[in-house]
Amino acid sequence: STMPSLHPLHAPQNHASSVPVNAPALAVDHLTRIYRSGGHRLTVVNQVSFTIAPGETCAIVGPSGSGKTTLLGLCAGLDLPDHGSVHIAGQDLAALDEDGRASLRRRLVGFVFQNFQLLPTLTALENVLVPLELLGQSGAADRASALLASVGLAERASHYPAQLSGGEQQRVALARAFIHQPRILFADEPTGNLDTATGGPIEDMLFQLNQEHGTALVLVTHDPALARRAGRVLTMRAGTLSESPNPAP
Ligand code: ADP
Ligand code: MG
């Protein structure tokens, strides 16, 4: 099954000059995150390094508690490392203050969580618009409607999250994540709360949106079949990342 193509979206304008051409979508160097509680130190992400090229797709697998969600939060600038660095599209997150990181996230980063995280008091359309309203762009409602149509929810634009199924809510979250044409999308077990029949189409949409927008995709999953769809597979074990050759399909 194919989705209708998205109507043409405007190129991002306000940051073109500050983003190096051909920079990796993501560059992570010796990233370390240590949680401290009481007298304990827990090194949850330990000297992790990897690079994601523009448009590349990558799955991160590994046991529960191995640090995958913590790693994604660091990569997206939602959390700060104890050591090491993260560059998104050539920009060093450590060189930005909290407002600067928030601004970079709004311009360059999309995030899809396991539990959708839609705002309950906003309609589907308004949820998709949230990142753009922060950017103050014009034509936003048309773009949001086009994206909702592209994930098969044209008829549900005025519904509230409570009126949508889990799969429909996650499709709204996908549309929201792509509304500002991010350079990179982080998805943390995006189909983990959905049954296979509901999750399958969501996975198809993730890869189709990746191809249509050239957005790099970093996807945490427990599902080996989903991981095999990505160009690369990275494995987290107790805070350490290793890359395994992706077996031929
Ligand atoms: P995964 O996503 O692979 O299941 P997480 O990154 O969620 O792993 O967690 C890795 C480890 O870090 C776990 O042992 C978890 O309990 C611990 N952890 C996660 N968040 C915090 C926090 N805010 N404070 C202390 N420990 C945490
Ligand atoms: Mg997790």
mmCIF file of C-alpha atoms and ligand atoms in Angstrom:
data_model
loop_
_atom_site.group_PDB
_atom_site.id
_atom_site.type_symbol
_atom_site.label_atom_id
_atom_site.label_comp_id
_atom_site.label_asym_id
_atom_site.label_seq_id
_atom_site.Cartn_x
_atom_site.Cartn_y
_atom_site.Cartn_z
ATOM 1 C CA SER A 1 0.000 0.000 0.000
ATOM 2 C CA THR A 2 1.239 3.484 -0.769
ATOM 3 C CA MET A 3 0.361 6.775 0.813
ATOM 4 C CA PRO A 4 -0.484 9.819 -1.270
ATOM 5 C CA SER A 5 2.566 11.972 -1.766
ATOM 6 C CA LEU A 6 2.855 14.996 0.483
ATOM 7 C CA HIS A 7 2.203 18.328 -1.068
ATOM 8 C CA PRO A 8 5.364 20.368 -1.571
ATOM 9 C CA LEU A 9 6.656 21.848 1.635
ATOM 10 C CA HIS A 10 8.844 24.908 1.884
ATOM 11 C CA ALA A 11 12.510 24.437 2.601
ATOM 12 C CA PRO A 12 13.524 25.480 6.109
ATOM 13 C CA GLN A 13 14.630 29.108 5.880
ATOM 14 C CA ASN A 14 15.914 30.570 9.068
ATOM 15 C CA HIS A 15 18.884 28.289 9.685
ATOM 16 C CA ALA A 16 20.254 27.421 6.248
ATOM 17 C CA SER A 17 23.335 29.574 6.694
ATOM 18 C CA SER A 18 24.218 28.094 10.089
ATOM 19 C CA VAL A 19 24.072 24.440 9.051
ATOM 20 C CA PRO A 20 27.206 23.099 7.341
ATOM 21 C CA VAL A 21 26.533 21.476 3.978
ATOM 22 C CA ASN A 22 27.014 17.709 4.034
ATOM 23 C CA ALA A 23 27.394 17.544 7.800
ATOM 24 C CA PRO A 24 26.296 14.221 9.273
ATOM 25 C CA ALA A 25 22.706 14.273 10.503
ATOM 26 C CA LEU A 26 24.084 13.095 13.838
ATOM 27 C CA ALA A 27 27.599 12.715 15.216
ATOM 28 C CA VAL A 28 28.014 11.214 18.693
ATOM 29 C CA ASP A 29 31.497 11.104 20.207
ATOM 30 C CA HIS A 30 32.470 9.293 23.416
ATOM 31 C CA LEU A 31 29.094 10.036 24.939
ATOM 32 C CA THR A 32 28.780 9.127 28.615
ATOM 33 C CA ARG A 33 25.865 9.560 31.008
ATOM 34 C CA ILE A 34 26.162 8.691 34.681
ATOM 35 C CA TYR A 35 23.156 8.648 36.998
ATOM 36 C CA ARG A 36 23.960 9.339 40.646
ATOM 37 C CA SER A 37 21.623 8.394 43.480
ATOM 38 C CA GLY A 38 22.627 8.086 47.102
ATOM 39 C CA GLY A 39 26.237 6.939 47.008
ATOM 40 C CA HIS A 40 25.768 5.028 43.763
ATOM 41 C CA ARG A 41 27.012 5.890 40.295
ATOM 42 C CA LEU A 42 25.384 4.083 37.403
ATOM 43 C CA THR A 43 27.050 4.542 34.010
ATOM 44 C CA VAL A 44 24.047 4.112 31.744
ATOM 45 C CA VAL A 45 25.702 5.302 28.507
ATOM 46 C CA ASN A 46 29.402 4.500 28.366
ATOM 47 C CA GLN A 47 31.744 6.067 25.777
ATOM 48 C CA VAL A 48 29.299 5.693 22.901
ATOM 49 C CA SER A 49 30.396 6.930 19.442
ATOM 50 C CA PHE A 50 28.589 6.707 16.100
ATOM 51 C CA THR A 51 27.650 8.834 13.104
ATOM 52 C CA ILE A 52 24.428 8.927 11.072
ATOM 53 C CA ALA A 53 24.601 10.248 7.510
ATOM 54 C CA PRO A 54 21.834 12.468 6.088
ATOM 55 C CA GLY A 55 18.814 10.334 5.241
ATOM 56 C CA GLU A 56 20.312 7.172 6.736
ATOM 57 C CA THR A 57 18.152 4.706 8.694
ATOM 58 C CA CYS A 58 19.463 3.013 11.821
ATOM 59 C CA ALA A 59 17.913 0.676 14.382
ATOM 60 C CA ILE A 60 19.112 0.490 17.984
ATOM 61 C CA VAL A 61 18.343 -2.824 19.688
ATOM 62 C CA GLY A 62 19.311 -4.289 23.058
ATOM 63 C CA PRO A 63 17.887 -5.549 26.331
ATOM 64 C CA SER A 64 15.571 -3.516 28.530
ATOM 65 C CA GLY A 65 17.589 -1.249 30.809
ATOM 66 C CA SER A 66 20.642 -1.190 28.514
ATOM 67 C CA GLY A 67 20.434 2.595 28.073
ATOM 68 C CA LYS A 68 18.646 2.975 24.721
ATOM 69 C CA THR A 69 16.120 5.601 25.850
ATOM 70 C CA THR A 70 18.796 7.520 27.739
ATOM 71 C CA LEU A 71 20.985 7.511 24.610
ATOM 72 C CA LEU A 72 18.130 8.825 22.455
ATOM 73 C CA GLY A 73 17.402 11.611 24.944
ATOM 74 C CA LEU A 74 21.064 12.672 24.845
ATOM 75 C CA CYS A 75 21.134 12.593 21.037
ATOM 76 C CA ALA A 76 18.001 14.745 20.823
ATOM 77 C CA GLY A 77 19.320 17.292 23.328
ATOM 78 C CA LEU A 78 16.614 16.474 25.865
ATOM 79 C CA ASP A 79 19.285 15.434 28.379
ATOM 80 C CA LEU A 80 22.932 16.459 28.836
ATOM 81 C CA PRO A 81 25.906 14.064 28.925
ATOM 82 C CA ASP A 82 28.572 13.860 31.616
ATOM 83 C CA HIS A 83 31.251 13.438 28.935
ATOM 84 C CA GLY A 84 31.414 13.469 25.172
ATOM 85 C CA SER A 85 29.591 15.405 22.492
ATOM 86 C CA VAL A 86 26.556 15.383 20.198
ATOM 87 C CA HIS A 87 26.425 17.281 16.907
ATOM 88 C CA ILE A 88 23.132 17.549 15.014
ATOM 89 C CA ALA A 89 23.553 18.671 11.398
ATOM 90 C CA GLY A 90 26.997 19.981 12.361
ATOM 91 C CA GLN A 91 25.829 21.931 15.413
ATOM 92 C CA ASP A 92 27.422 21.137 18.760
ATOM 93 C CA LEU A 93 24.670 20.816 21.367
ATOM 94 C CA ALA A 94 27.153 21.759 24.106
ATOM 95 C CA ALA A 95 27.686 25.149 22.461
ATOM 96 C CA LEU A 96 23.993 25.989 22.965
ATOM 97 C CA ASP A 97 22.138 27.028 26.090
ATOM 98 C CA GLU A 98 18.780 25.496 26.970
ATOM 99 C CA ASP A 99 16.852 27.923 24.724
ATOM 100 C CA GLY A 100 19.287 27.257 21.901
ATOM 101 C CA ARG A 101 18.865 23.506 22.234
ATOM 102 C CA ALA A 102 15.084 23.881 22.293
ATOM 103 C CA SER A 103 15.260 26.004 19.159
ATOM 104 C CA LEU A 104 17.525 23.476 17.410
ATOM 105 C CA ARG A 105 15.134 20.658 18.340
ATOM 106 C CA ARG A 106 12.211 22.572 16.877
ATOM 107 C CA ARG A 107 14.082 23.222 13.634
ATOM 108 C CA LEU A 108 16.007 19.999 13.058
ATOM 109 C CA VAL A 109 14.749 17.158 15.261
ATOM 110 C CA GLY A 110 11.600 15.045 15.355
ATOM 111 C CA PHE A 111 10.792 12.688 18.201
ATOM 112 C CA VAL A 112 8.236 9.864 18.403
ATOM 113 C CA PHE A 113 7.687 8.203 21.768
ATOM 114 C CA GLN A 114 6.232 4.824 22.693
ATOM 115 C CA ASN A 115 3.240 6.412 24.407
ATOM 116 C CA PHE A 116 2.387 8.985 21.695
ATOM 117 C CA GLN A 117 2.446 12.034 24.045
ATOM 118 C CA LEU A 118 -0.265 14.014 22.287
ATOM 119 C CA LEU A 119 -1.724 16.992 24.113
ATOM 120 C CA PRO A 120 -5.199 15.835 25.263
ATOM 121 C CA THR A 121 -6.909 19.233 25.002
ATOM 122 C CA LEU A 122 -5.888 19.760 21.360
ATOM 123 C CA THR A 123 -7.412 18.189 18.245
ATOM 124 C CA ALA A 124 -5.358 15.991 15.912
ATOM 125 C CA LEU A 125 -4.759 18.956 13.607
ATOM 126 C CA GLU A 126 -3.771 21.241 16.477
ATOM 127 C CA ASN A 127 -1.392 18.592 17.831
ATOM 128 C CA VAL A 128 0.343 18.417 14.446
ATOM 129 C CA LEU A 129 0.601 22.218 14.446
ATOM 130 C CA VAL A 130 2.225 22.520 17.863
ATOM 131 C CA PRO A 131 5.857 22.601 16.627
ATOM 132 C CA LEU A 132 5.014 25.020 13.784
ATOM 133 C CA GLU A 133 3.116 27.442 15.962
ATOM 134 C CA LEU A 134 6.270 27.781 17.963
ATOM 135 C CA LEU A 135 8.045 28.622 14.709
ATOM 136 C CA GLY A 136 5.343 31.079 13.603
ATOM 137 C CA GLN A 137 5.200 29.797 10.023
ATOM 138 C CA SER A 138 2.460 30.678 7.582
ATOM 139 C CA GLY A 139 0.493 28.101 5.624
ATOM 140 C CA ALA A 140 0.878 25.859 8.624
ATOM 141 C CA ALA A 141 -2.682 24.529 8.731
ATOM 142 C CA ASP A 142 -2.501 23.427 5.085
ATOM 143 C CA ARG A 143 0.746 21.592 5.736
ATOM 144 C CA ALA A 144 -0.663 19.921 8.837
ATOM 145 C CA SER A 145 -3.775 18.825 6.926
ATOM 146 C CA ALA A 146 -1.607 17.403 4.127
ATOM 147 C CA LEU A 147 0.466 15.453 6.598
ATOM 148 C CA LEU A 148 -2.619 14.085 8.387
ATOM 149 C CA ALA A 149 -3.947 12.985 4.997
ATOM 150 C CA SER A 150 -0.616 11.337 4.225
ATOM 151 C CA VAL A 151 -0.953 9.167 7.338
ATOM 152 C CA GLY A 152 -4.570 8.341 6.450
ATOM 153 C CA LEU A 153 -6.261 10.636 8.968
ATOM 154 C CA ALA A 154 -7.832 13.298 6.761
ATOM 155 C CA GLU A 155 -11.240 12.543 8.300
ATOM 156 C CA ARG A 156 -9.959 12.705 11.880
ATOM 157 C CA ALA A 157 -8.398 16.178 11.935
ATOM 158 C CA SER A 158 -10.915 17.593 14.411
ATOM 159 C CA HIS A 159 -10.899 14.574 16.747
ATOM 160 C CA TYR A 160 -9.285 14.727 20.177
ATOM 161 C CA PRO A 161 -6.718 12.095 21.229
ATOM 162 C CA ALA A 162 -9.260 10.371 23.497
ATOM 163 C CA GLN A 163 -11.468 9.854 20.427
ATOM 164 C CA LEU A 164 -8.677 8.096 18.507
ATOM 165 C CA SER A 165 -7.326 4.548 18.738
ATOM 166 C CA GLY A 166 -3.736 3.949 19.804
ATOM 167 C CA GLY A 167 -2.645 3.431 16.208
ATOM 168 C CA GLU A 168 -4.392 6.609 15.102
ATOM 169 C CA GLN A 169 -2.788 8.573 17.937
ATOM 170 C CA GLN A 170 0.639 7.342 16.889
ATOM 171 C CA ARG A 171 -0.056 8.384 13.288
ATOM 172 C CA VAL A 172 -0.879 11.892 14.566
ATOM 173 C CA ALA A 173 2.408 11.808 16.481
ATOM 174 C CA LEU A 174 4.217 10.842 13.249
ATOM 175 C CA ALA A 175 2.614 13.712 11.349
ATOM 176 C CA ARG A 176 3.620 16.075 14.171
ATOM 177 C CA ALA A 177 7.202 14.793 14.088
ATOM 178 C CA PHE A 178 7.503 15.525 10.344
ATOM 179 C CA ILE A 179 5.694 18.888 10.219
ATOM 180 C CA HIS A 180 8.913 20.912 10.341
ATOM 181 C CA GLN A 181 10.852 18.573 8.010
ATOM 182 C CA PRO A 182 13.454 17.536 10.572
ATOM 183 C CA ARG A 183 16.952 16.464 9.544
ATOM 184 C CA ILE A 184 16.672 13.535 11.926
ATOM 185 C CA LEU A 185 13.828 11.648 13.574
ATOM 186 C CA PHE A 186 14.278 9.698 16.810
ATOM 187 C CA ALA A 187 11.663 7.027 17.471
ATOM 188 C CA ASP A 188 11.694 5.172 20.808
ATOM 189 C CA GLU A 189 9.806 1.890 20.371
ATOM 190 C CA PRO A 190 7.168 3.692 18.277
ATOM 191 C CA THR A 191 5.063 0.554 17.839
ATOM 192 C CA GLY A 192 5.823 -0.957 21.256
ATOM 193 C CA ASN A 193 2.322 -0.233 22.572
ATOM 194 C CA LEU A 194 0.532 -1.368 19.405
ATOM 195 C CA ASP A 195 -0.470 -4.810 18.156
ATOM 196 C CA THR A 196 1.186 -6.114 14.996
ATOM 197 C CA ALA A 197 -1.735 -5.300 12.702
ATOM 198 C CA THR A 198 -1.774 -1.690 13.931
ATOM 199 C CA GLY A 199 1.985 -1.276 14.216
ATOM 200 C CA GLY A 200 2.836 -2.569 10.731
ATOM 201 C CA PRO A 201 1.348 0.372 8.829
ATOM 202 C CA ILE A 202 2.977 2.805 11.283
ATOM 203 C CA GLU A 203 6.351 1.254 10.498
ATOM 204 C CA ASP A 204 5.651 1.551 6.762
ATOM 205 C CA MET A 205 4.809 5.232 7.247
ATOM 206 C CA LEU A 206 8.025 5.865 9.187
ATOM 207 C CA PHE A 207 10.140 4.531 6.336
ATOM 208 C CA GLN A 208 8.033 6.218 3.666
ATOM 209 C CA LEU A 209 8.267 9.600 5.424
ATOM 210 C CA ASN A 210 12.022 8.994 5.810
ATOM 211 C CA GLN A 211 12.305 8.511 2.038
ATOM 212 C CA GLU A 212 10.017 11.374 1.022
ATOM 213 C CA HIS A 213 11.653 13.929 3.306
ATOM 214 C CA GLY A 214 15.245 12.632 3.366
ATOM 215 C CA THR A 215 14.988 12.603 7.150
ATOM 216 C CA ALA A 216 17.542 10.409 8.906
ATOM 217 C CA LEU A 217 15.840 7.840 11.152
ATOM 218 C CA VAL A 218 17.133 6.445 14.450
ATOM 219 C CA LEU A 219 14.724 3.861 15.734
ATOM 220 C CA VAL A 220 14.812 1.918 19.023
ATOM 221 C CA THR A 221 12.977 -1.386 18.734
ATOM 222 C CA HIS A 222 12.642 -4.831 20.279
ATOM 223 C CA ASP A 223 11.382 -6.221 16.982
ATOM 224 C CA PRO A 224 14.106 -7.969 14.918
ATOM 225 C CA ALA A 225 11.991 -7.743 11.746
ATOM 226 C CA LEU A 226 11.671 -3.972 12.145
ATOM 227 C CA ALA A 227 15.388 -3.635 12.897
ATOM 228 C CA ARG A 228 16.225 -5.479 9.663
ATOM 229 C CA ARG A 229 14.368 -2.825 7.650
ATOM 230 C CA ALA A 230 16.918 -0.225 8.763
ATOM 231 C CA GLY A 231 20.172 0.295 6.880
ATOM 232 C CA ARG A 232 22.210 -0.283 10.041
ATOM 233 C CA VAL A 233 21.692 -2.072 13.344
ATOM 234 C CA LEU A 234 23.415 -0.878 16.518
ATOM 235 C CA THR A 235 23.205 -2.935 19.710
ATOM 236 C CA MET A 236 23.270 -1.476 23.231
ATOM 237 C CA ARG A 237 24.509 -3.779 26.004
ATOM 238 C CA ALA A 238 24.899 -2.341 29.502
ATOM 239 C CA GLY A 239 25.584 1.138 28.164
ATOM 240 C CA THR A 240 28.022 0.111 25.436
ATOM 241 C CA LEU A 241 27.168 0.343 21.745
ATOM 242 C CA SER A 242 28.365 -2.026 19.046
ATOM 243 C CA GLU A 243 27.520 -2.262 15.371
ATOM 244 C CA SER A 244 26.610 -5.579 13.846
ATOM 245 C CA PRO A 245 26.576 -6.306 10.135
ATOM 246 C CA ASN A 246 22.955 -6.172 9.004
ATOM 247 C CA PRO A 247 22.070 -9.677 7.764
ATOM 248 C CA ALA A 248 20.909 -9.833 4.175
ATOM 249 C CA PRO A 249 17.098 -9.737 3.965
HETATM 250 P P1 ADP B 1 16.288 1.133 27.939
HETATM 251 O O1 ADP B 1 15.597 2.201 27.181
HETATM 252 O O2 ADP B 1 17.345 0.407 27.150
HETATM 253 O O3 ADP B 1 15.330 0.163 28.562
HETATM 254 P P2 ADP B 1 16.940 3.255 29.830
HETATM 255 O O4 ADP B 1 17.817 4.224 29.124
HETATM 256 O O5 ADP B 1 15.528 3.604 30.023
HETATM 257 O O6 ADP B 1 17.108 1.802 29.154
HETATM 258 O O7 ADP B 1 17.564 2.994 31.278
HETATM 259 C C1 ADP B 1 18.892 2.554 31.453
HETATM 260 C C2 ADP B 1 19.211 2.458 32.925
HETATM 261 O O8 ADP B 1 19.216 3.756 33.492
HETATM 262 C C3 ADP B 1 18.206 1.636 33.721
HETATM 263 O O9 ADP B 1 18.927 0.913 34.697
HETATM 264 C C4 ADP B 1 17.344 2.693 34.355
HETATM 265 O O10 ADP B 1 16.811 2.236 35.556
HETATM 266 C C5 ADP B 1 18.328 3.819 34.593
HETATM 267 N N1 ADP B 1 17.704 5.146 34.570
HETATM 268 C C6 ADP B 1 16.977 5.651 33.548
HETATM 269 N N2 ADP B 1 16.594 6.916 33.819
HETATM 270 C C7 ADP B 1 17.092 7.204 35.039
HETATM 271 C C8 ADP B 1 17.057 8.367 35.887
HETATM 272 N N3 ADP B 1 16.427 9.495 35.502
HETATM 273 N N4 ADP B 1 17.683 8.298 37.082
HETATM 274 C C9 ADP B 1 18.344 7.182 37.478
HETATM 275 N N5 ADP B 1 18.416 6.063 36.719
HETATM 276 C C10 ADP B 1 17.803 6.060 35.528
HETATM 277 MG MG MG B 2 13.591 2.500 26.707
#
